Every structure is written in structure tokens, then in C-alpha cells.
XYZ file of N, CA and C in Angstrom:
759
model
N 0.844 -1.200 0.000
C 0.000 0.000 0.000
C 0.875 1.245 0.000
N 0.459 2.248 -0.758
C 1.125 3.539 -0.737
C 1.134 4.044 0.700
N 2.307 4.432 1.245
C 2.355 4.887 2.642
C 1.490 6.106 2.903
N 1.120 6.844 1.831
C 0.270 8.006 2.003
C -1.216 7.654 1.944
N -1.517 6.438 1.501
C -2.905 6.080 1.248
C -3.766 6.143 2.497
N -3.206 5.725 3.640
C -4.001 5.717 4.866
C -4.436 7.118 5.276
N -3.710 8.137 4.790
C -4.040 9.508 5.159
C -5.371 9.960 4.578
N -5.758 9.387 3.463
C -6.936 9.877 2.754
C -8.098 8.891 2.797
N -7.988 7.873 3.606
C -9.074 6.899 3.705
C -10.087 7.322 4.768
N -11.365 7.094 4.502
C -12.364 7.305 5.563
C -12.036 6.397 6.747
N -12.498 6.766 7.917
C -12.239 5.920 9.082
C -13.510 5.792 9.919
N -13.608 4.643 10.577
C -14.766 4.375 11.429
C -14.302 3.655 12.677
N -14.682 4.198 13.833
C -14.379 3.588 15.120
C -15.710 3.299 15.814
N -16.136 2.036 15.862
C -17.422 1.713 16.482
C -17.402 1.955 17.978
N -18.536 2.402 18.509
C -18.646 2.658 19.937
C -20.088 2.552 20.386
N -20.519 3.486 21.215
C -21.884 3.440 21.742
C -22.886 4.059 20.764
N -24.057 4.418 21.265
C -25.141 4.873 20.396
C -25.078 6.366 20.083
N -24.019 7.048 20.548
C -23.816 8.441 20.164
C -22.749 8.480 19.085
N -23.121 8.983 17.910
C -22.202 8.997 16.788
C -21.683 10.382 16.468
N -20.405 10.469 16.154
C -19.768 11.726 15.764
C -19.372 11.637 14.298
N -19.961 12.500 13.489
C -19.623 12.573 12.071
C -18.560 13.646 11.885
N -17.368 13.260 11.454
C -16.250 14.183 11.302
C -16.055 14.517 9.826
N -15.991 15.818 9.525
C -15.887 16.270 8.132
C -14.706 17.225 7.994
N -13.827 16.924 7.068
C -12.610 17.718 6.850
C -12.895 18.958 5.996
N -11.840 19.703 5.700
C -11.985 20.974 5.024
C -11.773 20.940 3.524
N -11.969 22.089 2.915
C -11.834 22.310 1.477
C -10.396 22.063 1.022
N -10.231 21.182 0.050
C -8.949 20.785 -0.551
C -8.094 19.943 0.387
N -8.623 19.608 1.574
C -7.899 18.768 2.518
C -8.273 17.301 2.382
N -8.283 16.603 3.501
C -8.614 15.176 3.477
C -8.966 14.721 4.884
N -9.371 13.465 4.988
C -9.755 12.916 6.291
C -8.589 12.914 7.276
N -7.359 13.064 6.765
C -6.196 13.105 7.654
C -6.272 14.258 8.650
N -6.989 15.325 8.279
C -7.136 16.471 9.183
C -7.959 16.132 10.413
N -8.776 15.076 10.308
C -9.723 14.741 11.369
C -9.398 13.428 12.078
N -8.436 12.681 11.554
C -8.186 11.337 12.097
C -7.739 11.369 13.560
N -6.797 12.249 13.905
C -6.330 12.311 15.294
C -7.491 12.626 16.232
N -8.320 13.588 15.850
C -9.488 13.925 16.663
C -10.433 12.737 16.771
N -10.608 12.023 15.662
C -11.469 10.846 15.676
C -10.975 9.788 16.642
N -9.671 9.574 16.660
C -9.091 8.593 17.566
C -9.314 8.985 19.030
N -9.144 10.264 19.311
C -9.326 10.749 20.678
C -10.792 10.661 21.109
N -11.698 11.026 20.225
C -13.123 10.947 20.562
C -13.558 9.505 20.788
N -12.989 8.595 20.024
C -13.329 7.179 20.174
C -12.918 6.651 21.538
N -11.892 7.240 22.131
C -11.447 6.815 23.455
C -12.513 7.059 24.525
N -13.438 7.987 24.250
C -14.531 8.255 25.193
C -15.680 7.261 25.025
N -15.563 6.394 24.019
C -16.587 5.377 23.810
C -17.607 5.708 22.740
N -17.507 6.883 22.131
C -18.468 7.255 21.111
C -18.128 6.611 19.769
N -19.124 6.435 18.951
C -18.902 5.959 17.583
C -18.430 7.143 16.743
N -17.446 6.915 15.904
C -16.854 8.003 15.132
C -16.705 7.593 13.672
N -17.213 8.427 12.780
C -17.049 8.212 11.343
C -16.428 9.453 10.730
N -15.276 9.286 10.110
C -14.632 10.378 9.390
C -14.755 10.128 7.903
N -15.430 11.011 7.189
C -15.676 10.792 5.768
C -14.621 11.471 4.907
N -14.559 11.049 3.660
C -13.694 11.661 2.656
C -14.598 12.289 1.596
N -14.522 13.594 1.429
C -15.393 14.291 0.493
C -14.988 14.013 -0.954
N -15.958 14.033 -1.851
C -15.717 13.778 -3.265
C -14.651 14.714 -3.821
N -13.752 14.147 -4.615
C -12.716 14.948 -5.249
C -11.544 15.273 -4.357
N -11.610 14.914 -3.102
C -10.538 15.196 -2.148
C -9.692 13.938 -1.928
N -8.435 14.142 -1.546
C -7.569 13.006 -1.281
C -7.108 12.288 -2.533
N -7.288 12.918 -3.681
C -6.858 12.310 -4.954
C -5.943 13.294 -5.679
N -6.531 14.078 -6.589
C -5.772 15.102 -7.313
C -6.640 16.345 -7.481
N -6.020 17.516 -7.670
C -6.809 18.722 -7.930
C -7.690 18.583 -9.170
N -7.220 17.797 -10.130
C -8.016 17.587 -11.341
C -9.313 16.848 -11.030
N -9.246 15.892 -10.109
C -10.460 15.171 -9.701
C -11.379 16.095 -8.914
N -10.795 16.940 -8.083
C -11.611 17.873 -7.302
C -12.353 18.839 -8.221
N -11.734 19.183 -9.338
C -12.340 20.122 -10.280
C -13.652 19.593 -10.858
N -13.866 18.294 -10.750
C -15.090 17.680 -11.271
C -16.230 17.688 -10.251
N -15.958 18.201 -9.053
C -16.955 18.162 -7.980
C -17.373 19.567 -7.579
N -18.433 19.629 -6.757
C -18.963 20.928 -6.345
C -19.660 20.807 -4.988
N -20.193 21.922 -4.512
C -20.864 21.971 -3.214
C -21.949 20.911 -3.081
N -22.729 20.701 -4.123
C -23.810 19.715 -4.063
C -23.263 18.315 -3.786
N -22.121 17.986 -4.375
C -21.497 16.686 -4.130
C -21.046 16.559 -2.674
N -20.423 17.608 -2.156
C -19.903 17.572 -0.784
C -21.047 17.521 0.229
N -22.133 18.232 -0.066
C -23.297 18.190 0.822
C -23.913 16.791 0.810
N -23.940 16.184 -0.347
C -24.473 14.823 -0.439
C -23.591 13.836 0.317
N -22.279 14.016 0.222
C -21.361 13.159 0.986
C -21.643 13.258 2.486
N -21.885 14.479 2.951
C -22.165 14.697 4.377
C -23.443 13.971 4.786
N -24.473 14.069 3.971
C -25.736 13.396 4.289
C -25.576 11.882 4.235
N -24.783 11.387 3.289
C -24.551 9.942 3.208
C -23.814 9.448 4.455
N -22.837 10.226 4.925
C -22.128 9.846 6.139
C -23.057 9.825 7.337
N -23.931 10.798 7.383
C -24.921 10.869 8.463
C -25.822 9.639 8.460
N -26.285 9.267 7.284
C -27.155 8.095 7.170
C -26.434 6.819 7.563
N -25.141 6.760 7.286
C -24.356 5.587 7.655
C -24.258 5.471 9.178
N -24.010 6.575 9.850
C -23.925 6.555 11.311
C -25.262 6.206 11.951
N -26.337 6.645 11.340
C -27.666 6.384 11.889
C -27.998 4.900 11.949
N -27.276 4.079 11.218
C -27.535 2.643 11.224
C -27.230 2.037 12.587
N -26.320 2.673 13.324
C -25.935 2.121 14.627
C -26.080 3.123 15.773
N -26.423 4.377 15.462
C -26.469 5.408 16.499
C -27.850 6.068 16.589
N -28.293 6.336 17.804
C -29.564 7.023 18.030
C -29.389 8.543 17.969
N -28.218 8.999 18.355
C -27.907 10.427 18.374
C -26.670 10.660 17.529
N -26.739 11.651 16.640
C -25.604 11.934 15.757
C -25.231 13.410 15.849
N -23.949 13.661 16.058
C -23.403 15.005 16.165
C -22.506 15.269 14.966
N -22.604 16.438 14.377
C -21.720 16.819 13.289
C -20.555 17.632 13.819
N -19.338 17.244 13.449
C -18.127 17.949 13.871
C -17.299 18.224 12.626
N -17.115 19.508 12.294
C -16.432 19.823 11.052
C -15.414 20.926 11.171
N -14.379 20.835 10.336
C -13.319 21.835 10.258
C -13.426 22.594 8.947
N -13.383 23.924 9.011
C -13.388 24.770 7.819
C -14.642 24.475 6.976
N -14.476 24.057 5.722
C -15.671 23.736 4.939
C -16.443 22.592 5.581
N -15.748 21.729 6.311
C -16.447 20.684 7.044
C -17.382 21.277 8.074
N -16.956 22.374 8.716
C -17.827 23.084 9.656
C -19.016 23.693 8.940
N -18.779 24.192 7.735
C -19.870 24.745 6.933
C -20.877 23.653 6.583
N -20.383 22.463 6.260
C -21.273 21.344 5.940
C -22.064 20.892 7.163
N -21.436 20.937 8.330
C -22.141 20.601 9.567
C -23.268 21.606 9.821
N -22.989 22.874 9.607
C -24.034 23.901 9.739
C -25.155 23.645 8.731
N -24.781 23.241 7.541
C -25.779 22.904 6.520
C -26.692 21.778 6.991
N -26.108 20.714 7.535
C -26.917 19.598 8.048
C -27.867 20.073 9.140
N -27.374 20.989 9.967
C -28.200 21.498 11.065
C -29.353 22.348 10.557
N -29.148 23.097 9.478
C -30.251 23.901 8.928
C -31.364 23.008 8.409
N -31.024 21.778 8.067
C -32.019 20.811 7.594
C -32.627 20.012 8.742
N -32.148 20.256 9.957
C -32.668 19.538 11.109
C -32.256 18.082 11.158
N -31.091 17.751 10.598
C -30.692 16.355 10.461
C -29.772 15.853 11.573
N -29.256 16.756 12.419
C -28.335 16.334 13.473
C -28.811 16.849 14.829
N -28.330 16.208 15.884
C -28.757 16.536 17.242
C -27.866 17.585 17.912
N -26.771 17.914 17.286
C -25.855 18.902 17.823
C -24.725 19.118 16.836
N -23.994 20.224 16.996
C -22.922 20.507 16.040
C -21.725 21.160 16.705
N -20.571 20.867 16.136
C -19.321 21.541 16.496
C -18.710 22.032 15.196
N -18.641 23.342 15.020
C -18.070 23.933 13.807
C -16.786 24.650 14.172
N -15.692 24.250 13.546
C -14.378 24.823 13.829
C -13.881 25.596 12.610
N -13.634 26.889 12.779
C -13.135 27.738 11.699
C -14.002 27.617 10.446
N -15.306 27.605 10.663
C -16.247 27.527 9.539
C -16.316 28.882 8.835
N -16.213 28.909 7.518
C -16.145 30.191 6.808
C -17.500 30.839 6.560
N -17.603 32.080 6.979
C -18.656 32.967 6.514
C -18.016 34.058 5.646
N -16.770 34.403 6.012
C -15.958 35.351 5.248
C -14.556 34.764 5.127
N -14.052 34.604 3.908
C -12.701 34.111 3.704
C -11.697 35.245 3.914
N -10.538 34.901 4.433
C -9.554 35.926 4.786
C -8.994 36.650 3.559
N -8.783 35.920 2.482
C -8.248 36.510 1.258
C -9.398 37.117 0.447
N -9.459 38.411 0.391
C -10.564 39.086 -0.293
C -10.648 38.741 -1.778
N -9.526 38.338 -2.346
C -9.522 38.002 -3.773
C -10.416 36.820 -4.088
N -10.657 35.962 -3.088
C -11.492 34.785 -3.336
C -12.931 35.162 -3.666
N -13.345 36.362 -3.276
C -14.715 36.790 -3.562
C -14.923 37.085 -5.041
N -13.828 37.318 -5.739
C -13.919 37.683 -7.152
C -13.340 36.607 -8.057
N -13.165 35.414 -7.495
C -12.517 34.351 -8.249
C -13.333 33.952 -9.478
N -14.637 34.187 -9.442
C -15.465 33.849 -10.593
C -15.075 34.616 -11.840
N -14.462 35.769 -11.660
C -14.070 36.599 -12.804
C -12.925 35.988 -13.596
N -12.099 35.180 -12.919
C -10.953 34.587 -13.621
C -11.247 33.175 -14.123
N -12.417 32.647 -13.765
C -12.753 31.268 -14.133
C -12.622 30.991 -15.629
N -13.010 31.928 -16.518
C -12.880 31.634 -17.944
C -11.435 31.528 -18.427
N -10.496 32.004 -17.625
C -9.119 32.103 -18.073
C -8.143 31.200 -17.318
N -8.449 30.913 -16.061
C -7.539 30.121 -15.224
C -8.312 28.979 -14.568
N -7.780 27.777 -14.647
C -8.464 26.605 -14.082
C -8.023 26.273 -12.666
N -6.778 26.623 -12.322
C -6.253 26.310 -10.992
C -5.481 27.505 -10.456
N -5.516 27.659 -9.135
C -4.698 28.677 -8.474
C -3.866 27.990 -7.403
N -2.675 28.496 -7.188
C -1.811 27.937 -6.150
C -2.330 28.331 -4.777
N -2.218 27.412 -3.852
C -2.635 27.681 -2.494
C -1.549 28.496 -1.805
N -1.894 29.600 -1.167
C -0.876 30.417 -0.492
C -0.110 29.605 0.541
N 1.225 29.694 0.458
C 2.049 29.015 1.456
C 2.012 27.514 1.355
N 1.631 26.990 0.180
C 1.510 25.540 0.035
C 2.872 24.863 0.117
N 2.824 23.618 0.611
C 4.043 22.829 0.681
C 3.789 21.529 -0.063
N 4.413 20.463 0.336
C 4.187 19.185 -0.315
C 2.841 18.618 0.095
N 2.436 17.540 -0.553
C 1.123 16.963 -0.284
C 0.988 16.499 1.153
N 2.091 16.073 1.748
C 2.036 15.668 3.151
C 3.064 16.454 3.926
N 2.718 16.801 5.136
C 3.660 17.515 5.980
C 3.343 17.219 7.431
N 4.359 17.306 8.271
C 4.162 16.985 9.678
C 3.606 18.162 10.458
N 3.631 19.356 9.856
C 3.130 20.562 10.505
C 3.824 20.810 11.846
N 5.019 20.250 12.021
C 5.755 20.463 13.253
C 5.218 19.655 14.421
N 4.372 18.657 14.150
C 3.791 17.838 15.212
C 4.467 16.471 15.211
N 3.810 15.517 15.806
C 4.262 14.136 15.761
C 4.524 13.755 14.303
N 5.704 13.217 13.961
C 6.014 12.899 12.571
C 5.065 11.889 11.952
N 4.357 11.138 12.786
C 3.388 10.189 12.250
C 2.062 10.849 11.926
N 1.865 12.128 12.352
C 0.603 12.822 12.130
C 0.719 13.689 10.879
N 0.613 13.069 9.742
C 0.754 13.802 8.505
C -0.606 14.218 7.971
N -0.577 15.217 7.110
C -1.803 15.737 6.516
C -1.666 15.768 5.003
N -2.640 15.236 4.323
C -2.678 15.272 2.860
C -3.557 16.440 2.434
N -2.983 17.363 1.648
C -3.736 18.534 1.204
C -3.215 18.956 -0.162
N -4.086 19.478 -1.007
C -3.658 19.940 -2.322
C -2.871 21.239 -2.226
N -1.894 21.406 -3.139
C -1.183 22.677 -3.212
C -1.731 23.551 -4.340
N -2.677 22.998 -5.100
C -3.375 23.784 -6.131
C -4.878 23.617 -5.924
N -5.619 24.674 -6.147
C -7.069 24.647 -5.938
C -7.791 24.886 -7.263
N -8.758 24.050 -7.614
C -9.547 24.295 -8.820
C -10.402 25.556 -8.647
N -10.312 26.449 -9.592
C -11.079 27.692 -9.503
C -12.577 27.399 -9.459
N -13.025 26.450 -10.248
C -14.448 26.107 -10.277
C -14.922 25.643 -8.910
N -14.110 24.866 -8.216
C -14.477 24.384 -6.889
C -14.537 25.539 -5.891
N -13.629 26.497 -6.028
C -13.632 27.650 -5.135
C -14.872 28.510 -5.357
N -15.262 28.647 -6.601
C -16.504 29.366 -6.916
C -17.689 28.661 -6.268
N -17.681 27.327 -6.336
C -18.771 26.550 -5.745
C -18.784 26.680 -4.224
N -17.604 26.722 -3.604
C -17.528 26.930 -2.156
C -18.160 28.262 -1.782
N -17.867 29.303 -2.538
C -18.455 30.612 -2.262
C -19.978 30.559 -2.328
N -20.502 29.803 -3.277
C -21.962 29.641 -3.362
C -22.489 28.928 -2.119
N -21.751 27.895 -1.693
C -22.169 27.152 -0.510
C -22.178 28.030 0.732
N -21.184 28.895 0.858
C -21.141 29.812 1.999
C -22.375 30.703 2.016
N -22.716 31.253 0.864
C -23.887 32.140 0.790
C -25.170 31.389 1.115
N -25.292 30.172 0.610
C -26.503 29.383 0.855
C -26.674 29.071 2.341
N -25.603 28.611 2.966
C -25.684 28.243 4.383
C -25.929 29.478 5.238
N -25.228 30.548 4.935
C -25.377 31.778 5.713
C -26.826 32.276 5.710
N -27.504 32.110 4.593
C -28.885 32.586 4.477
C -29.881 31.719 5.239
N -29.432 30.533 5.693
C -30.346 29.603 6.355
C -29.963 29.300 7.805
N -28.966 29.980 8.318
C -28.504 29.702 9.674
C -29.607 29.887 10.719
N -30.547 30.762 10.447
C -31.621 31.014 11.419
C -32.505 29.795 11.639
N -32.364 28.780 10.788
C -33.182 27.569 10.912
C -32.593 26.565 11.905
N -31.387 26.794 12.345
C -30.726 25.845 13.246
C -31.395 25.850 14.623
N -31.651 24.655 15.147
C -32.346 24.537 16.435
C -31.633 23.601 17.409
N -30.486 23.061 17.034
C -29.804 22.089 17.896
C -28.688 22.758 18.705
N -28.257 22.145 19.814
C -27.133 22.669 20.591
C -25.904 22.851 19.701
N -25.199 23.968 19.888
C -24.103 24.295 18.978
C -22.878 24.798 19.723
N -21.721 24.324 19.283
C -20.432 24.803 19.773
C -19.662 25.329 18.567
N -19.334 26.619 18.591
C -18.617 27.247 17.486
C -17.243 27.668 17.991
N -16.188 27.250 17.289
C -14.832 27.569 17.691
C -14.076 28.234 16.542
N -13.202 29.152 16.885
C -12.467 29.902 15.879
C -11.042 30.185 16.352
N -10.078 29.983 15.466
C -8.678 30.298 15.758
C -8.414 31.775 15.482
N -7.734 32.427 16.389
C -7.372 33.824 16.191
C -6.354 33.980 15.063
N -5.464 32.994 14.918
C -4.399 33.067 13.921
C -4.783 32.329 12.643
N -6.044 32.386 12.311
C -6.542 31.748 11.098
C -6.357 32.718 9.933
N -5.517 32.327 8.974
C -5.265 33.184 7.823
C -6.003 32.675 6.577
N -6.906 31.727 6.781
C -7.747 31.224 5.695
C -9.177 31.723 5.850
N -9.695 31.631 7.064
C -11.051 32.102 7.373
C -10.945 33.333 8.258
N -11.626 34.394 7.877
C -11.639 35.604 8.706
C -12.329 35.289 10.028
N -11.642 35.531 11.155
C -12.230 35.214 12.461
C -13.578 35.875 12.729
N -13.927 36.899 11.964
C -15.247 37.520 12.146
C -16.363 36.529 11.810
N -15.995 35.458 11.120
C -16.986 34.440 10.747
C -17.731 33.900 11.965
N -16.995 33.685 13.077
C -17.663 33.134 14.254
C -18.700 34.095 14.809
N -18.400 35.382 14.784
C -19.364 36.358 15.288
C -20.615 36.389 14.414
N -20.430 36.220 13.118
C -21.569 36.177 12.198
C -22.446 34.969 12.508
N -21.807 33.812 12.671
C -22.567 32.591 12.977
C -23.275 32.737 14.314
N -22.561 33.242 15.300
C -23.133 33.421 16.636
C -24.400 34.266 16.589
N -24.365 35.350 15.843
C -25.526 36.236 15.734
C -26.671 35.567 14.989
N -26.341 34.815 13.939
C -27.375 34.186 13.114
C -28.072 33.028 13.822
N -27.359 32.379 14.768
C -27.972 31.233 15.458
C -28.185 31.532 16.943
N -28.367 32.799 17.272
C -28.537 33.188 18.671
C -29.752 32.527 19.303
N -30.674 32.026 18.466
C -31.871 31.376 18.995
C -31.539 30.118 19.791
N -30.344 29.524 19.572
C -29.966 28.321 20.319
C -28.910 28.633 21.382
N -28.620 29.913 21.571
C -27.626 30.330 22.569
C -26.344 29.513 22.421
N -25.680 29.616 21.283
C -24.509 28.770 21.014
C -23.345 29.054 21.955
N -22.576 28.020 22.235
C -21.326 28.191 22.959
C -20.266 28.603 21.945
N -19.452 29.593 22.282
C -18.405 30.037 21.363
C -17.079 30.097 22.097
N -16.012 29.825 21.345
C -14.697 29.829 21.973
C -13.635 30.202 20.950
N -12.798 31.168 21.299
C -11.656 31.549 20.472
C -10.401 30.828 20.963
N -9.574 30.384 20.015
C -8.291 29.774 20.339
C -7.186 30.738 19.935
N -6.326 31.063 20.875
C -5.361 32.148 20.697
C -4.081 31.728 19.972
N -3.719 30.460 20.040
C -2.418 30.030 19.522
C -2.504 29.227 18.226
N -3.675 28.744 17.884
C -3.812 27.821 16.755
C -4.047 28.533 15.431
N -3.631 27.865 14.360
C -3.900 28.331 13.014
C -5.175 27.704 12.475
N -5.300 27.675 11.150
C -6.540 27.224 10.532
C -6.857 25.761 10.833
N -5.829 24.905 10.810
C -6.072 23.475 11.043
C -6.090 23.232 12.544
N -7.171 23.629 13.156
C -7.329 23.574 14.605
C -7.200 22.151 15.143
N -7.598 21.176 14.343
C -7.585 19.781 14.779
C -6.175 19.210 14.914
N -5.179 19.874 14.333
C -3.797 19.417 14.432
C -2.890 20.470 15.055
N -3.476 21.533 15.587
C -2.692 22.617 16.154
C -2.216 22.319 17.562
N -1.467 23.241 18.105
C -0.845 23.018 19.416
C -1.861 23.012 20.557
N -3.086 23.459 20.314
C -4.116 23.445 21.348
C -5.113 22.299 21.146
N -4.717 21.311 20.363
C -5.662 20.252 19.983
C -6.189 19.461 21.180
N -5.366 19.269 22.204
C -5.841 18.534 23.380
C -6.931 19.325 24.096
N -6.746 20.647 24.177
C -7.753 21.500 24.811
C -9.030 21.533 23.993
N -8.885 21.472 22.666
C -10.053 21.427 21.782
C -10.881 20.177 22.068
N -10.197 19.047 22.203
C -10.892 17.792 22.516
C -11.651 17.912 23.835
N -11.028 18.537 24.822
C -11.679 18.693 26.125
C -12.957 19.526 26.004
N -12.908 20.586 25.204
C -14.087 21.426 25.009
C -15.211 20.645 24.343
N -14.859 19.835 23.358
C -15.877 19.037 22.673
C -16.459 17.999 23.625
N -15.594 17.380 24.422
C -16.043 16.392 25.404
C -17.019 17.026 26.395
N -16.684 18.212 26.886
C -17.569 18.913 27.822
C -18.902 19.253 27.158
N -18.839 19.674 25.915
C -20.055 20.019 25.180
C -20.970 18.808 25.037
N -20.407 17.679 24.659
C -21.217 16.472 24.487
C -21.794 16.013 25.826
N -20.986 16.063 26.877
C -21.440 15.635 28.205
C -22.544 16.522 28.751
N -22.410 17.831 28.564
C -23.305 18.777 29.208
C -24.513 19.179 28.374
N -24.431 19.023 27.064
C -25.500 19.544 26.210
C -26.153 18.518 25.284
N -25.526 17.347 25.173
C -26.071 16.335 24.252
C -26.559 15.109 24.995
N -25.783 14.599 25.913
C -26.122 13.348 26.610
C -27.279 13.549 27.599
């Protein structure tokens, strides 16, 4: 087996009747969520980490997919967990957080944890990416490195992520952000929203927007001062797990 292959495979850890659906971010892979999945499984919960269409392969494959595909993947993962779980929680990073919010607007989950979910992207140029679509098919990811990197953590904790982004997919993400943002008022489940202060991909104002839009559920919100965009692999990841554990214990169980 390709030593990188395990990084992009979906994962499932069977447990009790409370299921956690883990969803990774835009242009990333399930590797962003695997460590968190392993830690959550230690509490006895069932954990499913999905791989979104077009991700974990090549940017060319991602270019063939769109928001509708990723939303369908999220719903399929939810349905899979429901086979063994009575209660299902959505936990997502970045676009994964956006997909979790989407599931909640449909009333499909019992609770949500959204980490660095985008309402406003940090790079203002992304708002006008549709203008270059007729001329450019891919854009380089700012600060991109190789497909796998240790991110300065445990050398075994690698992350698979694209260094090029399909413009068409980015346009579709922007549409997804607008769609979800317009429906946030429909959310009725317990919610935990977390945001990294040092996030240079998602503008931290996004959490305040979400908080205001879903104030009807009195969401719990928390800023992380030391972490970057990939909160699930950042230096505060253990504290993040503790917050999620407290949320599930106090608001879901």
C-alpha cells in the first residue's frame, strides 16, 4: 500500500449509540480529522470520518466536484452513522464546519461543532474568483508545501492537502457559503462554534456572524489564541478535545 494512502481513507471507530460525524476541510482530506477521531473514540463514542468527493486524490479530480457533491457526501455519512447510532453530532473543520451547519439547517443532526467555519474568507480576492474562471483553471494555495507535511507535530501525524485549488471548486464553495449563511436562522440544535485567532484562511469575524445568526440556540463560542486554521492538528488540539467532550457531556447526553 502507498504509505500516504491511509491519510486519505475514511475511518470508522465503532462505539456506543452516540455517533460523531467528522468532516474535513476544502482541498484537505480525512487526515485532518483522524487524530481527533481517535481521541473521541477513546470516550466510547462511535466516530465516522468521511472523505469528500474529489478530495484526497488530485486537484483535477476535485475540479469535477462541487458543493452539491460535498453536501451529499455529508448526508450519506450521516445516514451511515444512523444505522448504529440514536444520536448523531456533526463535527467539522473549515468547509467541514460549513457542511455541519448545513446539516443542522435541515434539522438532520442533534448537535454541532463547527471549527473555523467560513462565513468570510480571509483573502478578499477569493470573492472575485469567478471573474478569472474563464481564463484560469487552478490557483496555487498560499504558502503551500508538499502533499504531506508533519506541521511540526508528531512525525506520524501527517496531513494530505492539495497545493493547487480548482477555480471552479472555489466558486462553488463561495456559493455554498452564501446558501448556508442565508439559512442559519433555521438551526435549532445545541451548537459549539470555535475559531482560531491566527486563522489566515477564514476571517475570524466568521464566528461572530454565525453566533448572531444562530442566537436562537444560545450557542457556545470559543476563540483559540495560539492555533492556526487546522485547529484539529494545532498546538491546542488537546484543549479542543476537552471542550468538545464537555459540550457532548453537558448539552447532548
